[in-house]
mmCIF file of C-alpha atoms in Angstrom:
data_model
loop_
_atom_site.group_PDB
_atom_site.id
_atom_site.type_symbol
_atom_site.label_atom_id
_atom_site.label_comp_id
_atom_site.label_asym_id
_atom_site.label_seq_id
_atom_site.Cartn_x
_atom_site.Cartn_y
_atom_site.Cartn_z
ATOM 1 C CA UNK J 31 91.433 87.576 125.445
ATOM 2 C CA UNK J 32 91.053 84.001 124.261
ATOM 3 C CA UNK J 33 90.990 83.089 120.596
ATOM 4 C CA UNK J 34 87.592 82.698 118.965
ATOM 5 C CA UNK J 35 86.644 79.073 118.318
ATOM 6 C CA UNK J 36 86.417 77.808 114.745
ATOM 7 C CA UNK J 37 86.198 74.217 113.461
ATOM 8 C CA UNK J 38 89.620 73.036 112.274
ATOM 9 C CA UNK J 39 88.323 71.927 108.902
ATOM 10 C CA UNK J 40 85.379 72.075 106.517
ATOM 11 C CA UNK J 41 84.886 70.683 103.048
ATOM 12 C CA UNK J 42 82.518 70.539 100.127
ATOM 13 C CA UNK J 43 82.359 69.584 96.488
ATOM 14 C CA UNK J 44 82.467 72.192 93.731
ATOM 15 C CA UNK J 45 79.169 74.014 93.534
ATOM 16 C CA UNK J 46 78.150 73.094 97.074
ATOM 17 C CA UNK J 47 78.030 75.396 100.092
ATOM 18 C CA UNK J 48 80.102 75.345 103.247
ATOM 19 C CA UNK J 49 79.474 77.274 106.452
ATOM 20 C CA UNK J 50 82.149 78.067 109.037
ATOM 21 C CA UNK J 51 81.255 79.071 112.580
ATOM 22 C CA UNK J 52 83.156 81.440 114.844
ATOM 23 C CA UNK J 53 82.209 81.355 118.529
ATOM 24 C CA UNK J 54 83.231 83.980 121.040
ATOM 25 C CA UNK J 55 81.707 85.697 124.027
ATOM 26 C CA UNK J 56 79.608 88.719 124.854
ATOM 27 C CA UNK J 57 82.879 90.651 125.216
ATOM 28 C CA UNK J 58 83.768 90.219 121.572
ATOM 29 C CA UNK J 59 81.542 88.639 118.886
ATOM 30 C CA UNK J 60 78.333 89.075 120.859
ATOM 31 C CA UNK J 61 79.094 92.596 121.970
ATOM 32 C CA UNK J 62 80.015 94.308 118.724
ATOM 33 C CA UNK J 63 79.115 94.226 115.034
ATOM 34 C CA UNK J 64 82.794 94.332 114.137
ATOM 35 C CA UNK J 65 83.287 90.757 112.980
ATOM 36 C CA UNK J 66 85.496 90.227 109.935
ATOM 37 C CA UNK J 67 86.497 87.187 107.901
ATOM 38 C CA UNK J 68 89.807 86.660 106.093
ATOM 39 C CA UNK J 69 90.931 84.168 103.458
ATOM 40 C CA UNK J 70 94.563 83.067 103.480
ATOM 41 C CA UNK J 71 96.201 80.923 100.835
ATOM 42 C CA UNK J 72 99.465 79.123 101.763
ATOM 43 C CA UNK J 73 102.386 81.509 101.987
ATOM 44 C CA UNK J 74 100.209 84.532 101.264
ATOM 45 C CA UNK J 75 98.884 87.441 103.295
ATOM 46 C CA UNK J 76 95.305 87.323 104.574
ATOM 47 C CA UNK J 77 92.611 88.897 102.405
ATOM 48 C CA UNK J 78 89.538 90.604 103.829
ATOM 49 C CA UNK J 79 86.364 88.839 102.678
ATOM 50 C CA UNK J 80 83.684 90.142 105.076
ATOM 51 C CA UNK J 81 83.639 93.075 107.493
ATOM 52 C CA UNK J 82 81.115 94.378 110.015
ATOM 53 C CA UNK J 83 79.484 90.931 110.158
ATOM 54 C CA UNK J 84 77.991 90.851 106.667
ATOM 55 C CA UNK J 85 79.504 93.520 104.390
ATOM 56 C CA UNK J 86 81.611 92.544 101.398
ATOM 57 C CA UNK J 87 84.551 94.672 100.214
ATOM 58 C CA UNK J 88 84.444 95.550 96.552
ATOM 59 C CA UNK J 89 85.781 92.732 94.413
ATOM 60 C CA UNK J 90 84.741 89.925 96.769
ATOM 61 C CA UNK J 91 82.255 87.593 95.047
ATOM 62 C CA UNK J 92 78.719 87.541 96.423
ATOM 63 C CA UNK J 93 79.211 83.804 96.967
ATOM 64 C CA UNK J 94 80.701 84.873 100.296
ATOM 65 C CA UNK J 95 78.253 85.948 102.978
ATOM 66 C CA UNK J 96 78.407 86.569 106.705
ATOM 67 C CA UNK J 97 75.962 86.579 109.584
ATOM 68 C CA UNK J 98 75.861 86.622 113.372
ATOM 69 C CA UNK J 99 73.592 85.293 116.075
ATOM 70 C CA UNK J 100 74.443 85.952 119.684
ATOM 71 C CA UNK J 101 78.060 85.064 120.354
ATOM 72 C CA UNK J 102 78.500 83.101 117.115
ATOM 73 C CA UNK J 103 79.316 84.482 113.692
ATOM 74 C CA UNK J 104 79.231 82.468 110.487
ATOM 75 C CA UNK J 105 80.768 82.629 107.028
ATOM 76 C CA UNK J 106 79.012 80.837 104.180
ATOM 77 C CA UNK J 107 80.700 80.138 100.873
ATOM 78 C CA UNK J 108 78.150 79.181 98.232
ATOM 79 C CA UNK J 109 78.907 77.648 94.870
ATOM 80 C CA UNK J 110 82.323 76.406 96.023
ATOM 81 C CA UNK J 111 85.139 76.811 93.537
ATOM 82 C CA UNK J 112 88.620 75.311 93.534
ATOM 83 C CA UNK J 113 90.183 78.690 94.338
ATOM 84 C CA UNK J 114 88.150 78.884 97.557
ATOM 85 C CA UNK J 115 90.384 76.213 99.090
ATOM 86 C CA UNK J 116 92.273 78.128 101.775
ATOM 87 C CA UNK J 117 92.445 78.892 105.479
ATOM 88 C CA UNK J 118 89.734 81.176 106.818
ATOM 89 C CA UNK J 119 89.990 83.262 109.982
ATOM 90 C CA UNK J 120 87.371 85.319 111.757
ATOM 91 C CA UNK J 121 88.185 88.296 113.935
ATOM 92 C CA UNK J 122 86.260 90.523 116.273
ATOM 93 C CA UNK J 123 86.849 93.786 118.018
ATOM 94 C CA UNK J 124 87.172 92.929 121.717
ATOM 95 C CA UNK J 125 87.420 96.263 123.457
ATOM 96 C CA UNK J 126 85.142 95.878 126.440
ATOM 97 C CA UNK J 127 88.044 96.214 128.904
ATOM 98 C CA UNK J 128 90.976 97.201 126.714
ATOM 99 C CA UNK J 129 91.217 98.011 123.014
ATOM 100 C CA UNK J 130 92.086 94.972 120.948
ATOM 101 C CA UNK J 131 91.112 92.460 118.327
ATOM 102 C CA UNK J 132 90.847 88.714 118.740
ATOM 103 C CA UNK J 133 91.186 86.235 115.892
ATOM 104 C CA UNK J 134 89.657 82.827 115.428
ATOM 105 C CA UNK J 135 91.616 79.578 115.496
ATOM 106 C CA UNK J 136 91.263 79.181 111.749
ATOM 107 C CA UNK J 137 89.430 76.745 109.462
ATOM 108 C CA UNK J 138 90.966 74.882 106.558
ATOM 109 C CA UNK J 139 88.414 74.681 103.742
ATOM 110 C CA UNK J 140 88.983 71.837 101.286
ATOM 111 C CA UNK J 141 87.238 71.660 97.936
ATOM 112 C CA UNK J 142 86.783 67.949 97.237
ATOM 113 C CA UNK U 123 97.431 100.065 93.324
ATOM 114 C CA UNK U 124 97.558 99.775 97.095
ATOM 115 C CA UNK U 125 100.831 98.432 98.437
ATOM 116 C CA UNK U 126 102.147 97.752 101.915
ATOM 117 C CA UNK U 127 105.725 96.520 101.947
ATOM 118 C CA UNK U 128 107.293 95.324 105.199
ATOM 119 C CA UNK U 129 111.015 95.098 105.827
ATOM 120 C CA UNK U 130 113.451 94.648 108.696
ATOM 121 C CA UNK U 131 112.814 91.058 109.677
ATOM 122 C CA UNK U 132 115.564 88.556 110.314
ATOM 123 C CA UNK U 133 117.279 86.328 112.848
ATOM 124 C CA UNK U 134 117.900 87.812 116.294
ATOM 125 C CA UNK U 135 119.034 86.307 119.584
ATOM 126 C CA UNK U 136 116.732 86.175 122.615
ATOM 127 C CA UNK U 137 116.830 89.518 124.409
ATOM 128 C CA UNK U 138 117.764 91.325 121.222
ATOM 129 C CA UNK U 139 116.029 94.090 119.292
ATOM 130 C CA UNK U 140 114.691 94.589 115.802
ATOM 131 C CA UNK U 141 112.881 97.406 114.003
ATOM 132 C CA UNK U 142 110.285 96.605 111.380
ATOM 133 C CA UNK U 143 109.159 99.076 108.736
ATOM 134 C CA UNK U 144 106.112 99.154 106.486
ATOM 135 C CA UNK U 145 106.065 101.410 103.429
ATOM 136 C CA UNK U 146 102.611 102.357 102.180
ATOM 137 C CA UNK U 147 101.507 103.570 98.763
ATOM 138 C CA UNK U 148 98.372 103.784 96.656
ATOM 139 C CA UNK U 149 96.073 105.120 99.371
ATOM 140 C CA UNK U 150 95.872 108.086 101.737
ATOM 141 C CA UNK U 151 98.030 106.613 104.484
ATOM 142 C CA UNK U 152 97.568 109.580 106.812
ATOM 143 C CA UNK U 153 93.812 108.996 106.928
ATOM 144 C CA UNK U 154 94.046 105.419 108.169
ATOM 145 C CA UNK U 155 94.816 103.932 111.512
ATOM 146 C CA UNK U 156 97.285 101.065 111.186
ATOM 147 C CA UNK U 157 98.016 97.770 112.890
ATOM 148 C CA UNK U 158 100.644 95.076 113.210
ATOM 149 C CA UNK U 159 99.419 91.486 113.130
ATOM 150 C CA UNK U 160 101.665 88.434 113.490
ATOM 151 C CA UNK U 161 101.458 84.751 112.658
ATOM 152 C CA UNK U 162 103.725 82.180 114.271
ATOM 153 C CA UNK U 163 104.833 79.349 111.963
ATOM 154 C CA UNK U 164 101.903 77.038 111.313
ATOM 155 C CA UNK U 165 99.685 78.985 113.710
ATOM 156 C CA UNK U 166 96.850 81.492 113.548
ATOM 157 C CA UNK U 167 96.788 85.265 113.410
ATOM 158 C CA UNK U 168 97.431 87.472 116.461
ATOM 159 C CA UNK U 169 96.799 91.203 116.672
ATOM 160 C CA UNK U 170 99.873 92.983 118.061
ATOM 161 C CA UNK U 171 99.423 96.745 118.042
ATOM 162 C CA UNK U 172 97.310 99.686 116.811
ATOM 163 C CA UNK U 173 98.121 103.316 116.083
ATOM 164 C CA UNK U 174 95.612 105.990 115.134
ATOM 165 C CA UNK U 175 96.009 108.104 112.015
ATOM 166 C CA UNK U 176 97.526 111.003 113.956
ATOM 167 C CA UNK U 177 99.554 108.793 116.357
ATOM 168 C CA UNK U 178 97.513 110.194 119.248
ATOM 169 C CA UNK U 179 96.174 106.784 120.287
ATOM 170 C CA UNK U 180 98.249 103.627 120.622
ATOM 171 C CA UNK U 181 97.377 100.182 121.942
ATOM 172 C CA UNK U 182 99.255 96.908 122.402
ATOM 173 C CA UNK U 183 98.392 93.303 123.009
ATOM 174 C CA UNK U 184 99.284 92.195 126.531
ATOM 175 C CA UNK U 185 101.840 89.766 125.086
ATOM 176 C CA UNK U 186 104.037 92.620 123.779
ATOM 177 C CA UNK U 187 103.173 95.532 126.088
ATOM 178 C CA UNK U 188 106.268 97.175 127.506
ATOM 179 C CA UNK U 189 108.551 95.537 124.912
ATOM 180 C CA UNK U 190 107.226 96.730 121.535
ATOM 181 C CA UNK U 191 106.684 100.308 120.344
ATOM 182 C CA UNK U 192 104.561 101.241 117.343
ATOM 183 C CA UNK U 193 105.059 104.524 115.504
ATOM 184 C CA UNK U 194 104.381 106.117 112.134
ATOM 185 C CA UNK U 195 105.621 108.934 109.918
ATOM 186 C CA UNK U 196 102.804 110.222 107.744
ATOM 187 C CA UNK U 197 105.205 112.414 105.766
ATOM 188 C CA UNK U 198 107.044 109.255 104.723
ATOM 189 C CA UNK U 199 103.933 107.057 104.443
ATOM 190 C CA UNK U 200 105.603 104.628 106.811
ATOM 191 C CA UNK U 201 104.697 102.497 109.818
ATOM 192 C CA UNK U 202 107.218 101.081 112.279
ATOM 193 C CA UNK U 203 107.460 98.486 115.044
ATOM 194 C CA UNK U 204 110.395 98.645 117.428
ATOM 195 C CA UNK U 205 110.741 95.266 119.123
ATOM 196 C CA UNK U 206 112.937 94.960 122.229
ATOM 197 C CA UNK U 207 113.604 92.124 124.692
ATOM 198 C CA UNK U 208 112.633 89.615 122.050
ATOM 199 C CA UNK U 209 111.627 86.108 123.082
ATOM 200 C CA UNK U 210 111.409 82.823 121.221
ATOM 201 C CA UNK U 211 107.622 83.108 121.266
ATOM 202 C CA UNK U 212 107.855 86.333 119.236
ATOM 203 C CA UNK U 213 109.007 84.269 116.249
ATOM 204 C CA UNK U 214 106.444 84.934 113.529
ATOM 205 C CA UNK U 215 105.659 86.563 110.232
ATOM 206 C CA UNK U 216 104.751 90.160 110.997
ATOM 207 C CA UNK U 217 102.169 91.850 108.795
ATOM 208 C CA UNK U 218 101.238 95.503 108.675
ATOM 209 C CA UNK U 219 97.509 95.874 108.117
ATOM 210 C CA UNK U 220 95.356 98.908 107.574
ATOM 211 C CA UNK U 221 92.860 99.939 110.220
ATOM 212 C CA UNK U 222 89.816 102.126 110.222
ATOM 213 C CA UNK U 223 89.270 105.372 108.388
ATOM 214 C CA UNK U 224 86.634 108.045 108.104
ATOM 215 C CA UNK U 225 85.807 110.274 105.143
ATOM 216 C CA UNK U 226 83.058 112.758 104.401
ATOM 217 C CA UNK U 227 80.901 109.975 103.013
ATOM 218 C CA UNK U 228 81.720 106.897 105.076
ATOM 219 C CA UNK U 229 83.339 105.817 108.309
ATOM 220 C CA UNK U 230 84.752 102.438 109.266
ATOM 221 C CA UNK U 231 86.379 103.161 112.613
ATOM 222 C CA UNK U 232 87.255 99.622 113.631
ATOM 223 C CA UNK U 233 87.866 97.943 110.270
ATOM 224 C CA UNK U 234 90.945 95.710 110.421
ATOM 225 C CA UNK U 235 92.867 94.536 107.409
ATOM 226 C CA UNK U 236 91.354 96.044 104.281
ATOM 227 C CA UNK U 237 94.977 96.180 103.099
ATOM 228 C CA UNK U 238 97.809 93.830 104.123
ATOM 229 C CA UNK U 239 101.505 93.683 103.420
ATOM 230 C CA UNK U 240 103.262 90.498 102.347
ATOM 231 C CA UNK U 241 104.806 90.053 105.782
ATOM 232 C CA UNK U 242 108.342 89.891 107.135
ATOM 233 C CA UNK U 243 109.696 86.930 109.106
ATOM 234 C CA UNK U 244 111.200 87.495 112.537
ATOM 235 C CA UNK U 245 113.059 84.552 114.034
ATOM 236 C CA UNK U 246 114.203 84.736 117.656
ATOM 237 C CA UNK U 247 116.731 82.003 118.333
ATOM 238 C CA UNK U 248 120.205 81.497 119.730
#
């Protein structure tokens, strides 16, 4: 399984919105509604922000939203805040041949 | 408060072995499947292995199949990863991460990473 493709970087000013794409194939993103997004600050463990394409765990601000179209999933962060500056990774269940998960290449979000 | 605490990482020579542990608290460990996920220095995340809540189902990434063994002890609320024949490319921070669970009211069979540990660093070098 190859890693899902994300842009290396994205940026926006406080209050603006930024959208990160996550492109896979019909064997992962396009085949299942099990896409998740994680936020990772330097030296810290990942934190689940979105699961099953568009669901938010309790405690995650509604500024974070997820969607999917075909083989591409997207994470949108609205109303950017300084604490949103972090690395973001998508993941998808990829069990068409063998059970497994595949992660995205990661996107560094910078708040200008 | 949910806690996952990994231990057992360290420096090991190529071809050597290491056993990682993950102690869980604050949630019903025995109701969750569990995973190991790793992150090489400066790199992205890689799923390593999965074990179902009852240990009846186990899966591995191709990169570790035949070398790593995942196990759990629900009585001790603990998850393990036995790593043999270690290679330089296994150098990474290893995280334990919760998997899916089902209750009487909801089911998230393939959820990955609602809970994460802080990670333990494994360095394979001579």
